[in-house]
C-alpha cells in the first residue's frame, strides 16, 4: 500500500527454511516468529496434548542457554515479550524486543529448535501447567462450543481428537 513504508523480502535458507523479512526504519522494536508444521492433529491417539506440551517445553532451556528462564529474562530485560500457540496443524512461537537486542534474541530463539533440553524435571511442571490451562478453559463457552463441534465430526478425522 502507498502508506506502508516498510520493505519486504522473502528468503529461503539452505536448510529449506523460508522467511519473510520486514524492515521498518522508523521502529525501535524488532520481532520474529516461527511456525512449525505440527499441531494437535499430530498428537498420537494415546498422548492427547503432546503438541501443546512440547510448545511449553521449548521455552525451558537449551544447550547454549540451559537456565529455564534464560530466554524469558533476556526478552524482558530488552523491552520485549514472547508467547506461543498450538493450533490444529501448526505451532507458532514469537517474540518482540528492542531492535538492538534482535541479533542475540534470534540466536537464543533459534536454539529452541536446534538444541532444546527437554528435561524430565521441567516436564513434570509443564504437564501441570498444561493441565491447569485445560482446567481454566473448562468454563469457557467458546471452548465448550469448539469441543461440541469436534465431538460431532467423523471420528476418523484428526479434528475429532481431544
PDB file of N, CA and C in Angstrom, residues 45-150:
ATOM      1  N   UNK A  45      -2.845 -40.869  19.349  1.00  0.00           N
ATOM      2  CA  UNK A  45      -4.146 -41.105  19.977  1.00  0.00           C
ATOM      3  C   UNK A  45      -4.030 -41.303  21.486  1.00  0.00           C
ATOM      4  N   UNK A  46      -2.948 -41.910  21.935  1.00  0.00           N
ATOM      5  CA  UNK A  46      -2.796 -42.197  23.364  1.00  0.00           C
ATOM      6  C   UNK A  46      -2.013 -41.119  24.124  1.00  0.00           C
ATOM      7  N   UNK A  47      -1.687 -39.998  23.453  1.00  0.00           N
ATOM      8  CA  UNK A  47      -0.943 -38.919  24.116  1.00  0.00           C
ATOM      9  C   UNK A  47      -1.565 -37.575  23.735  1.00  0.00           C
ATOM     10  N   UNK A  48      -2.828 -37.400  24.086  1.00  0.00           N
ATOM     11  CA  UNK A  48      -3.512 -36.138  23.799  1.00  0.00           C
ATOM     12  C   UNK A  48      -2.765 -34.986  24.474  1.00  0.00           C
ATOM     13  N   UNK A  49      -2.570 -33.893  23.748  1.00  0.00           N
ATOM     14  CA  UNK A  49      -1.908 -32.722  24.311  1.00  0.00           C
ATOM     15  C   UNK A  49      -0.406 -32.683  24.109  1.00  0.00           C
ATOM     16  N   UNK A  50       0.155 -33.652  23.409  1.00  0.00           N
ATOM     17  CA  UNK A  50       1.610 -33.709  23.245  1.00  0.00           C
ATOM     18  C   UNK A  50       2.160 -32.471  22.534  1.00  0.00           C
ATOM     19  N   UNK A  51       1.492 -32.009  21.482  1.00  0.00           N
ATOM     20  CA  UNK A  51       1.987 -30.826  20.758  1.00  0.00           C
ATOM     21  C   UNK A  51       1.996 -29.602  21.666  1.00  0.00           C
ATOM     22  N   UNK A  52       0.936 -29.428  22.458  1.00  0.00           N
ATOM     23  CA  UNK A  52       0.857 -28.284  23.366  1.00  0.00           C
ATOM     24  C   UNK A  52       1.919 -28.391  24.458  1.00  0.00           C
ATOM     25  N   UNK A  53       2.089 -29.577  24.986  1.00  0.00           N
ATOM     26  CA  UNK A  53       3.120 -29.812  25.994  1.00  0.00           C
ATOM     27  C   UNK A  53       4.508 -29.488  25.432  1.00  0.00           C
ATOM     28  N   UNK A  54       4.779 -29.935  24.216  1.00  0.00           N
ATOM     29  CA  UNK A  54       6.070 -29.664  23.583  1.00  0.00           C
ATOM     30  C   UNK A  54       6.275 -28.169  23.396  1.00  0.00           C
ATOM     31  N   UNK A  55       5.219 -27.464  22.998  1.00  0.00           N
ATOM     32  CA  UNK A  55       5.301 -25.993  22.871  1.00  0.00           C
ATOM     33  C   UNK A  55       5.816 -25.381  24.174  1.00  0.00           C
ATOM     34  N   UNK A  56       5.255 -25.810  25.290  1.00  0.00           N
ATOM     35  CA  UNK A  56       5.685 -25.290  26.596  1.00  0.00           C
ATOM     36  C   UNK A  56       7.147 -25.622  26.873  1.00  0.00           C
ATOM     37  N   UNK A  57       7.540 -26.849  26.578  1.00  0.00           N
ATOM     38  CA  UNK A  57       8.886 -27.309  26.905  1.00  0.00           C
ATOM     39  C   UNK A  57       9.977 -26.571  26.137  1.00  0.00           C
ATOM     40  N   UNK A  58       9.665 -26.119  24.937  1.00  0.00           N
ATOM     41  CA  UNK A  58      10.688 -25.480  24.096  1.00  0.00           C
ATOM     42  C   UNK A  58      11.279 -24.226  24.733  1.00  0.00           C
ATOM     43  N   UNK A  59      10.535 -23.557  25.597  1.00  0.00           N
ATOM     44  CA  UNK A  59      10.996 -22.320  26.229  1.00  0.00           C
ATOM     45  C   UNK A  59      11.906 -22.559  27.433  1.00  0.00           C
ATOM     46  N   UNK A  60      12.108 -23.818  27.835  1.00  0.00           N
ATOM     47  CA  UNK A  60      12.704 -24.099  29.135  1.00  0.00           C
ATOM     48  C   UNK A  60      14.144 -24.587  29.094  1.00  0.00           C
ATOM     49  N   UNK A  61      14.969 -23.876  28.374  1.00  0.00           N
ATOM     50  CA  UNK A  61      16.393 -24.157  28.388  1.00  0.00           C
ATOM     51  C   UNK A  61      16.873 -24.911  27.162  1.00  0.00           C
ATOM     52  N   UNK A  62      18.076 -24.533  26.745  1.00  0.00           N
ATOM     53  CA  UNK A  62      18.736 -25.162  25.605  1.00  0.00           C
ATOM     54  C   UNK A  62      20.177 -25.468  25.997  1.00  0.00           C
ATOM     55  N   UNK A  63      20.867 -26.195  25.155  1.00  0.00           N
ATOM     56  CA  UNK A  63      22.269 -26.486  25.464  1.00  0.00           C
ATOM     57  C   UNK A  63      23.075 -25.205  25.649  1.00  0.00           C
ATOM     58  N   UNK A  64      22.866 -24.221  24.796  1.00  0.00           N
ATOM     59  CA  UNK A  64      23.628 -22.965  24.892  1.00  0.00           C
ATOM     60  C   UNK A  64      23.156 -22.071  26.024  1.00  0.00           C
ATOM     61  N   UNK A  65      21.864 -22.170  26.384  1.00  0.00           N
ATOM     62  CA  UNK A  65      21.265 -21.329  27.423  1.00  0.00           C
ATOM     63  C   UNK A  65      20.452 -22.229  28.344  1.00  0.00           C
ATOM     64  N   UNK A  66      21.136 -22.987  29.230  1.00  0.00           N
ATOM     65  CA  UNK A  66      20.452 -24.031  29.999  1.00  0.00           C
ATOM     66  C   UNK A  66      19.478 -23.542  31.077  1.00  0.00           C
ATOM     67  N   UNK A  67      19.644 -22.324  31.556  1.00  0.00           N
ATOM     68  CA  UNK A  67      18.728 -21.845  32.583  1.00  0.00           C
ATOM     69  C   UNK A  67      17.314 -21.753  32.020  1.00  0.00           C
ATOM     70  N   UNK A  68      16.348 -22.295  32.750  1.00  0.00           N
ATOM     71  CA  UNK A  68      14.961 -22.313  32.266  1.00  0.00           C
ATOM     72  C   UNK A  68      14.404 -20.930  31.964  1.00  0.00           C
ATOM     73  N   UNK A  69      14.856 -19.934  32.667  1.00  0.00           N
ATOM     74  CA  UNK A  69      14.316 -18.581  32.486  1.00  0.00           C
ATOM     75  C   UNK A  69      15.181 -17.725  31.562  1.00  0.00           C
ATOM     76  N   UNK A  70      16.200 -18.295  30.991  1.00  0.00           N
ATOM     77  CA  UNK A  70      17.160 -17.522  30.213  1.00  0.00           C
ATOM     78  C   UNK A  70      16.498 -16.698  29.112  1.00  0.00           C
ATOM     79  N   UNK A  71      15.674 -17.323  28.301  1.00  0.00           N
ATOM     80  CA  UNK A  71      15.049 -16.602  27.197  1.00  0.00           C
ATOM     81  C   UNK A  71      14.073 -15.555  27.713  1.00  0.00           C
ATOM     82  N   UNK A  72      13.191 -15.953  28.602  1.00  0.00           N
ATOM     83  CA  UNK A  72      12.188 -15.031  29.150  1.00  0.00           C
ATOM     84  C   UNK A  72      12.852 -13.826  29.820  1.00  0.00           C
ATOM     85  N   UNK A  73      13.881 -14.072  30.611  1.00  0.00           N
ATOM     86  CA  UNK A  73      14.575 -12.973  31.285  1.00  0.00           C
ATOM     87  C   UNK A  73      15.281 -12.058  30.280  1.00  0.00           C
ATOM     88  N   UNK A  74      15.936 -12.645  29.277  1.00  0.00           N
ATOM     89  CA  UNK A  74      16.609 -11.839  28.266  1.00  0.00           C
ATOM     90  C   UNK A  74      15.605 -10.940  27.540  1.00  0.00           C
ATOM     91  N   UNK A  75      14.518 -11.520  27.107  1.00  0.00           N
ATOM     92  CA  UNK A  75      13.488 -10.761  26.386  1.00  0.00           C
ATOM     93  C   UNK A  75      12.952  -9.637  27.274  1.00  0.00           C
ATOM     94  N   UNK A  76      12.675  -9.936  28.526  1.00  0.00           N
ATOM     95  CA  UNK A  76      12.171  -8.931  29.458  1.00  0.00           C
ATOM     96  C   UNK A  76      13.158  -7.798  29.696  1.00  0.00           C
ATOM     97  N   UNK A  77      14.433  -8.126  29.822  1.00  0.00           N
ATOM     98  CA  UNK A  77      15.462  -7.090  30.035  1.00  0.00           C
ATOM     99  C   UNK A  77      15.601  -6.179  28.821  1.00  0.00           C
ATOM    100  N   UNK A  78      15.151  -6.640  27.674  1.00  0.00           N
ATOM    101  CA  UNK A  78      15.302  -5.873  26.440  1.00  0.00           C
ATOM    102  C   UNK A  78      13.968  -5.386  25.891  1.00  0.00           C
ATOM    103  N   UNK A  79      13.051  -5.083  26.821  1.00  0.00           N
ATOM    104  CA  UNK A  79      11.800  -4.420  26.463  1.00  0.00           C
ATOM    105  C   UNK A  79      10.830  -5.239  25.651  1.00  0.00           C
ATOM    106  N   UNK A  80      10.870  -6.552  25.803  1.00  0.00           N
ATOM    107  CA  UNK A  80      10.039  -7.374  24.946  1.00  0.00           C
ATOM    108  C   UNK A  80       9.128  -8.332  25.667  1.00  0.00           C
ATOM    109  N   UNK A  81       8.543  -9.189  24.862  1.00  0.00           N
ATOM    110  CA  UNK A  81       7.665 -10.237  25.357  1.00  0.00           C
ATOM    111  C   UNK A  81       7.724 -11.399  24.366  1.00  0.00           C
ATOM    112  N   UNK A  82       7.222 -12.547  24.815  1.00  0.00           N
ATOM    113  CA  UNK A  82       7.195 -13.719  23.948  1.00  0.00           C
ATOM    114  C   UNK A  82       5.971 -14.546  24.279  1.00  0.00           C
ATOM    115  N   UNK A  83       5.585 -15.398  23.340  1.00  0.00           N
ATOM    116  CA  UNK A  83       4.471 -16.292  23.567  1.00  0.00           C
ATOM    117  C   UNK A  83       4.472 -17.355  22.485  1.00  0.00           C
ATOM    118  N   UNK A  84       3.518 -18.260  22.570  1.00  0.00           N
ATOM    119  CA  UNK A  84       3.391 -19.330  21.589  1.00  0.00           C
ATOM    120  C   UNK A  84       1.946 -19.808  21.583  1.00  0.00           C
ATOM    121  N   UNK A  85       1.603 -20.572  20.567  1.00  0.00           N
ATOM    122  CA  UNK A  85       0.270 -21.168  20.492  1.00  0.00           C
ATOM    123  C   UNK A  85       0.383 -22.519  19.808  1.00  0.00           C
ATOM    124  N   UNK A  86      -0.526 -23.403  20.148  1.00  0.00           N
ATOM    125  CA  UNK A  86      -0.626 -24.681  19.459  1.00  0.00           C
ATOM    126  C   UNK A  86      -1.964 -24.708  18.755  1.00  0.00           C
ATOM    127  N   UNK A  87      -1.923 -24.825  17.447  1.00  0.00           N
ATOM    128  CA  UNK A  87      -3.134 -24.915  16.654  1.00  0.00           C
ATOM    129  C   UNK A  87      -3.384 -26.346  16.216  1.00  0.00           C
ATOM    130  N   UNK A  88      -4.335 -26.498  15.328  1.00  0.00           N
ATOM    131  CA  UNK A  88      -4.669 -27.837  14.836  1.00  0.00           C
ATOM    132  C   UNK A  88      -3.548 -28.424  13.982  1.00  0.00           C
ATOM    133  N   UNK A  89      -2.977 -27.610  13.094  1.00  0.00           N
ATOM    134  CA  UNK A  89      -1.983 -28.120  12.154  1.00  0.00           C
ATOM    135  C   UNK A  89      -0.611 -27.482  12.298  1.00  0.00           C
ATOM    136  N   UNK A  90      -0.471 -26.549  13.210  1.00  0.00           N
ATOM    137  CA  UNK A  90       0.827 -25.899  13.384  1.00  0.00           C
ATOM    138  C   UNK A  90       0.965 -25.376  14.808  1.00  0.00           C
ATOM    139  N   UNK A  91       2.214 -25.093  15.156  1.00  0.00           N
ATOM    140  CA  UNK A  91       2.539 -24.483  16.449  1.00  0.00           C
ATOM    141  C   UNK A  91       3.397 -23.262  16.149  1.00  0.00           C
ATOM    142  N   UNK A  92       3.027 -22.127  16.718  1.00  0.00           N
ATOM    143  CA  UNK A  92       3.743 -20.882  16.468  1.00  0.00           C
ATOM    144  C   UNK A  92       4.427 -20.352  17.710  1.00  0.00           C
ATOM    145  N   UNK A  93       5.608 -19.807  17.499  1.00  0.00           N
ATOM    146  CA  UNK A  93       6.412 -19.199  18.562  1.00  0.00           C
ATOM    147  C   UNK A  93       6.761 -17.794  18.098  1.00  0.00           C
ATOM    148  N   UNK A  94       6.707 -16.806  19.002  1.00  0.00           N
ATOM    149  CA  UNK A  94       7.035 -15.446  18.586  1.00  0.00           C
ATOM    150  C   UNK A  94       7.562 -14.621  19.754  1.00  0.00           C
ATOM    151  N   UNK A  95       8.310 -13.578  19.405  1.00  0.00           N
ATOM    152  CA  UNK A  95       8.816 -12.651  20.415  1.00  0.00           C
ATOM    153  C   UNK A  95       9.023 -11.283  19.785  1.00  0.00           C
ATOM    154  N   UNK A  96       9.105 -10.285  20.629  1.00  0.00           N
ATOM    155  CA  UNK A  96       9.471  -8.931  20.227  1.00  0.00           C
ATOM    156  C   UNK A  96      10.437  -8.372  21.250  1.00  0.00           C
ATOM    157  N   UNK A  97      11.363  -7.531  20.810  1.00  0.00           N
ATOM    158  CA  UNK A  97      12.370  -6.931  21.688  1.00  0.00           C
ATOM    159  C   UNK A  97      12.746  -5.549  21.154  1.00  0.00           C
ATOM    160  N   UNK A  98      13.512  -4.810  21.939  1.00  0.00           N
ATOM    161  CA  UNK A  98      14.133  -3.597  21.420  1.00  0.00           C
ATOM    162  C   UNK A  98      15.024  -3.992  20.243  1.00  0.00           C
ATOM    163  N   UNK A  99      15.024  -3.183  19.212  1.00  0.00           N
ATOM    164  CA  UNK A  99      15.702  -3.544  17.960  1.00  0.00           C
ATOM    165  C   UNK A  99      17.175  -3.908  18.153  1.00  0.00           C
ATOM    166  N   UNK A 100      17.861  -3.221  19.052  1.00  0.00           N
ATOM    167  CA  UNK A 100      19.293  -3.504  19.224  1.00  0.00           C
ATOM    168  C   UNK A 100      19.564  -4.882  19.835  1.00  0.00           C
ATOM    169  N   UNK A 101      18.547  -5.527  20.399  1.00  0.00           N
ATOM    170  CA  UNK A 101      18.722  -6.848  21.005  1.00  0.00           C
ATOM    171  C   UNK A 101      18.350  -7.979  20.044  1.00  0.00           C
ATOM    172  N   UNK A 102      17.896  -7.650  18.840  1.00  0.00           N
ATOM    173  CA  UNK A 102      17.421  -8.689  17.929  1.00  0.00           C
ATOM    174  C   UNK A 102      18.468  -9.756  17.602  1.00  0.00           C
ATOM    175  N   UNK A 103      19.704  -9.414  17.255  1.00  0.00           N
ATOM    176  CA  UNK A 103      20.654 -10.479  16.892  1.00  0.00           C
ATOM    177  C   UNK A 103      20.823 -11.532  17.994  1.00  0.00           C
ATOM    178  N   UNK A 104      21.014 -11.094  19.229  1.00  0.00           N
ATOM    179  CA  UNK A 104      21.177 -12.069  20.311  1.00  0.00           C
ATOM    180  C   UNK A 104      19.869 -12.814  20.578  1.00  0.00           C
ATOM    181  N   UNK A 105      18.748 -12.109  20.503  1.00  0.00           N
ATOM    182  CA  UNK A 105      17.447 -12.754  20.717  1.00  0.00           C
ATOM    183  C   UNK A 105      17.215 -13.840  19.673  1.00  0.00           C
ATOM    184  N   UNK A 106      17.577 -13.585  18.426  1.00  0.00           N
ATOM    185  CA  UNK A 106      17.410 -14.590  17.368  1.00  0.00           C
ATOM    186  C   UNK A 106      18.251 -15.830  17.643  1.00  0.00           C
ATOM    187  N   UNK A 107      19.468 -15.638  18.122  1.00  0.00           N
ATOM    188  CA  UNK A 107      20.314 -16.779  18.454  1.00  0.00           C
ATOM    189  C   UNK A 107      19.719 -17.622  19.565  1.00  0.00           C
ATOM    190  N   UNK A 108      19.193 -16.964  20.580  1.00  0.00           N
ATOM    191  CA  UNK A 108      18.567 -17.687  21.683  1.00  0.00           C
ATOM    192  C   UNK A 108      17.309 -18.411  21.203  1.00  0.00           C
ATOM    193  N   UNK A 109      16.520 -17.724  20.380  1.00  0.00           N
ATOM    194  CA  UNK A 109      15.287 -18.285  19.830  1.00  0.00           C
ATOM    195  C   UNK A 109      15.603 -19.507  18.965  1.00  0.00           C
ATOM    196  N   UNK A 110      16.596 -19.387  18.098  1.00  0.00           N
ATOM    197  CA  UNK A 110      16.972 -20.496  17.219  1.00  0.00           C
ATOM    198  C   UNK A 110      17.403 -21.719  18.021  1.00  0.00           C
ATOM    199  N   UNK A 111      18.006 -21.498  19.180  1.00  0.00           N
ATOM    200  CA  UNK A 111      18.470 -22.639  19.972  1.00  0.00           C
ATOM    201  C   UNK A 111      17.307 -23.482  20.495  1.00  0.00           C
ATOM    202  N   UNK A 112      16.092 -22.908  20.586  1.00  0.00           N
ATOM    203  CA  UNK A 112      14.912 -23.707  20.970  1.00  0.00           C
ATOM    204  C   UNK A 112      14.775 -24.904  20.049  1.00  0.00           C
ATOM    205  N   UNK A 113      14.999 -24.661  18.772  1.00  0.00           N
ATOM    206  CA  UNK A 113      14.691 -25.650  17.740  1.00  0.00           C
ATOM    207  C   UNK A 113      15.896 -26.515  17.379  1.00  0.00           C
ATOM    208  N   UNK A 114      17.080 -26.037  17.696  1.00  0.00           N
ATOM    209  CA  UNK A 114      18.299 -26.774  17.363  1.00  0.00           C
ATOM    210  C   UNK A 114      18.804 -27.621  18.526  1.00  0.00           C
ATOM    211  N   UNK A 115      18.567 -27.158  19.764  1.00  0.00           N
ATOM    212  CA  UNK A 115      19.175 -27.852  20.902  1.00  0.00           C
ATOM    213  C   UNK A 115      18.345 -27.738  22.188  1.00  0.00           C
ATOM    214  N   UNK A 116      17.052 -28.051  22.129  1.00  0.00           N
ATOM    215  CA  UNK A 116      16.247 -27.976  23.358  1.00  0.00           C
ATOM    216  C   UNK A 116      16.698 -29.031  24.365  1.00  0.00           C
ATOM    217  N   UNK A 117      16.580 -28.714  25.649  1.00  0.00           N
ATOM    218  CA  UNK A 117      16.997 -29.674  26.670  1.00  0.00           C
ATOM    219  C   UNK A 117      15.891 -30.675  27.019  1.00  0.00           C
ATOM    220  N   UNK A 118      14.653 -30.250  27.074  1.00  0.00           N
ATOM    221  CA  UNK A 118      13.522 -31.146  27.357  1.00  0.00           C
ATOM    222  C   UNK A 118      13.792 -32.002  28.589  1.00  0.00           C
ATOM    223  N   UNK A 119      14.075 -31.349  29.708  1.00  0.00           N
ATOM    224  CA  UNK A 119      14.439 -32.034  30.949  1.00  0.00           C
ATOM    225  C   UNK A 119      13.232 -32.661  31.653  1.00  0.00           C
ATOM    226  N   UNK A 120      13.481 -33.778  32.293  1.00  0.00           N
ATOM    227  CA  UNK A 120      12.414 -34.500  32.988  1.00  0.00           C
ATOM    228  C   UNK A 120      11.802 -33.663  34.112  1.00  0.00           C
ATOM    229  N   UNK A 121      12.625 -32.958  34.893  1.00  0.00           N
ATOM    230  CA  UNK A 121      12.073 -32.161  35.995  1.00  0.00           C
ATOM    231  C   UNK A 121      11.222 -31.006  35.459  1.00  0.00           C
ATOM    232  N   UNK A 122      11.586 -30.446  34.330  1.00  0.00           N
ATOM    233  CA  UNK A 122      10.769 -29.402  33.703  1.00  0.00           C
ATOM    234  C   UNK A 122       9.471 -30.007  33.193  1.00  0.00           C
ATOM    235  N   UNK A 123       9.539 -31.213  32.685  1.00  0.00           N
ATOM    236  CA  UNK A 123       8.359 -31.873  32.116  1.00  0.00           C
ATOM    237  C   UNK A 123       7.264 -32.045  33.159  1.00  0.00           C
ATOM    238  N   UNK A 124       7.629 -32.416  34.359  1.00  0.00           N
ATOM    239  CA  UNK A 124       6.613 -32.592  35.418  1.00  0.00           C
ATOM    240  C   UNK A 124       5.846 -31.295  35.653  1.00  0.00           C
ATOM    241  N   UNK A 125       6.565 -30.200  35.764  1.00  0.00           N
ATOM    242  CA  UNK A 125       5.908 -28.908  35.995  1.00  0.00           C
ATOM    243  C   UNK A 125       5.052 -28.495  34.802  1.00  0.00           C
ATOM    244  N   UNK A 126       5.567 -28.708  33.605  1.00  0.00           N
ATOM    245  CA  UNK A 126       4.828 -28.279  32.420  1.00  0.00           C
ATOM    246  C   UNK A 126       3.593 -29.128  32.166  1.00  0.00           C
ATOM    247  N   UNK A 127       3.627 -30.401  32.531  1.00  0.00           N
ATOM    248  CA  UNK A 127       2.402 -31.208  32.442  1.00  0.00           C
ATOM    249  C   UNK A 127       1.333 -30.591  33.325  1.00  0.00           C
ATOM    250  N   UNK A 128       1.722 -30.145  34.507  1.00  0.00           N
ATOM    251  CA  UNK A 128       0.766 -29.497  35.411  1.00  0.00           C
ATOM    252  C   UNK A 128       0.292 -28.165  34.826  1.00  0.00           C
ATOM    253  N   UNK A 129       1.184 -27.403  34.208  1.00  0.00           N
ATOM    254  CA  UNK A 129       0.802 -26.117  33.608  1.00  0.00           C
ATOM    255  C   UNK A 129      -0.203 -26.311  32.478  1.00  0.00           C
ATOM    256  N   UNK A 130       0.040 -27.306  31.625  1.00  0.00           N
ATOM    257  CA  UNK A 130      -0.893 -27.585  30.525  1.00  0.00           C
ATOM    258  C   UNK A 130      -2.232 -28.036  31.098  1.00  0.00           C
ATOM    259  N   UNK A 131      -2.198 -28.879  32.120  1.00  0.00           N
ATOM    260  CA  UNK A 131      -3.435 -29.334  32.752  1.00  0.00           C
ATOM    261  C   UNK A 131      -4.190 -28.151  33.378  1.00  0.00           C
ATOM    262  N   UNK A 132      -3.459 -27.251  34.006  1.00  0.00           N
ATOM    263  CA  UNK A 132      -4.098 -26.062  34.603  1.00  0.00           C
ATOM    264  C   UNK A 132      -4.770 -25.198  33.540  1.00  0.00           C
ATOM    265  N   UNK A 133      -4.113 -25.031  32.376  1.00  0.00           N
ATOM    266  CA  UNK A 133      -4.737 -24.289  31.274  1.00  0.00           C
ATOM    267  C   UNK A 133      -6.032 -24.973  30.855  1.00  0.00           C
ATOM    268  N   UNK A 134      -5.995 -26.301  30.745  1.00  0.00           N
ATOM    269  CA  UNK A 134      -7.189 -27.052  30.375  1.00  0.00           C
ATOM    270  C   UNK A 134      -8.299 -26.819  31.393  1.00  0.00           C
ATOM    271  N   UNK A 135      -7.988 -26.931  32.671  1.00  0.00           N
ATOM    272  CA  UNK A 135      -8.983 -26.732  33.726  1.00  0.00           C
ATOM    273  C   UNK A 135      -9.583 -25.325  33.679  1.00  0.00           C
ATOM    274  N   UNK A 136      -8.728 -24.341  33.459  1.00  0.00           N
ATOM    275  CA  UNK A 136      -9.186 -22.942  33.388  1.00  0.00           C
ATOM    276  C   UNK A 136     -10.153 -22.747  32.215  1.00  0.00           C
ATOM    277  N   UNK A 137      -9.906 -23.455  31.126  1.00  0.00           N
ATOM    278  CA  UNK A 137     -10.733 -23.287  29.932  1.00  0.00           C
ATOM    279  C   UNK A 137     -12.029 -24.079  29.957  1.00  0.00           C
ATOM    280  N   UNK A 138     -12.219 -24.934  30.942  1.00  0.00           N
ATOM    281  CA  UNK A 138     -13.455 -25.722  31.010  1.00  0.00           C
ATOM    282  C   UNK A 138     -14.699 -24.841  31.095  1.00  0.00           C
ATOM    283  N   UNK A 139     -14.566 -23.676  31.664  1.00  0.00           N
ATOM    284  CA  UNK A 139     -15.712 -22.773  31.827  1.00  0.00           C
ATOM    285  C   UNK A 139     -15.901 -21.819  30.652  1.00  0.00           C
ATOM    286  N   UNK A 140     -15.075 -21.909  29.660  1.00  0.00           N
ATOM    287  CA  UNK A 140     -15.158 -21.022  28.506  1.00  0.00           C
ATOM    288  C   UNK A 140     -16.227 -21.526  27.532  1.00  0.00           C
ATOM    289  N   UNK A 141     -17.241 -20.705  27.294  1.00  0.00           N
ATOM    290  CA  UNK A 141     -18.289 -21.099  26.349  1.00  0.00           C
ATOM    291  C   UNK A 141     -17.723 -21.339  24.958  1.00  0.00           C
ATOM    292  N   UNK A 142     -16.769 -20.525  24.548  1.00  0.00           N
ATOM    293  CA  UNK A 142     -16.155 -20.702  23.232  1.00  0.00           C
ATOM    294  C   UNK A 142     -15.472 -22.072  23.138  1.00  0.00           C
ATOM    295  N   UNK A 143     -14.757 -22.468  24.179  1.00  0.00           N
ATOM    296  CA  UNK A 143     -14.092 -23.776  24.185  1.00  0.00           C
ATOM    297  C   UNK A 143     -15.119 -24.909  24.218  1.00  0.00           C
ATOM    298  N   UNK A 144     -16.201 -24.718  24.961  1.00  0.00           N
ATOM    299  CA  UNK A 144     -17.245 -25.742  25.020  1.00  0.00           C
ATOM    300  C   UNK A 144     -17.879 -25.959  23.648  1.00  0.00           C
ATOM    301  N   UNK A 145     -18.178 -24.881  22.954  1.00  0.00           N
ATOM    302  CA  UNK A 145     -18.762 -24.982  21.612  1.00  0.00           C
ATOM    303  C   UNK A 145     -17.782 -25.682  20.670  1.00  0.00           C
ATOM    304  N   UNK A 146     -16.513 -25.326  20.762  1.00  0.00           N
ATOM    305  CA  UNK A 146     -15.490 -25.941  19.920  1.00  0.00           C
ATOM    306  C   UNK A 146     -15.425 -27.447  20.188  1.00  0.00           C
ATOM    307  N   UNK A 147     -15.436 -27.844  21.462  1.00  0.00           N
ATOM    308  CA  UNK A 147     -15.374 -29.265  21.803  1.00  0.00           C
ATOM    309  C   UNK A 147     -16.631 -29.992  21.339  1.00  0.00           C
ATOM    310  N   UNK A 148     -17.776 -29.330  21.428  1.00  0.00           N
ATOM    311  CA  UNK A 148     -19.020 -29.926  20.934  1.00  0.00           C
ATOM    312  C   UNK A 148     -18.932 -30.172  19.429  1.00  0.00           C
ATOM    313  N   UNK A 149     -18.439 -29.198  18.704  1.00  0.00           N
ATOM    314  CA  UNK A 149     -18.258 -29.345  17.266  1.00  0.00           C
ATOM    315  C   UNK A 149     -17.325 -30.521  16.953  1.00  0.00           C
ATOM    316  N   UNK A 150     -16.240 -30.620  17.689  1.00  0.00           N
ATOM    317  CA  UNK A 150     -15.285 -31.708  17.480  1.00  0.00           C
ATOM    318  C   UNK A 150     -15.942 -33.073  17.728  1.00  0.00           C
TER     319      UNK A 150
END
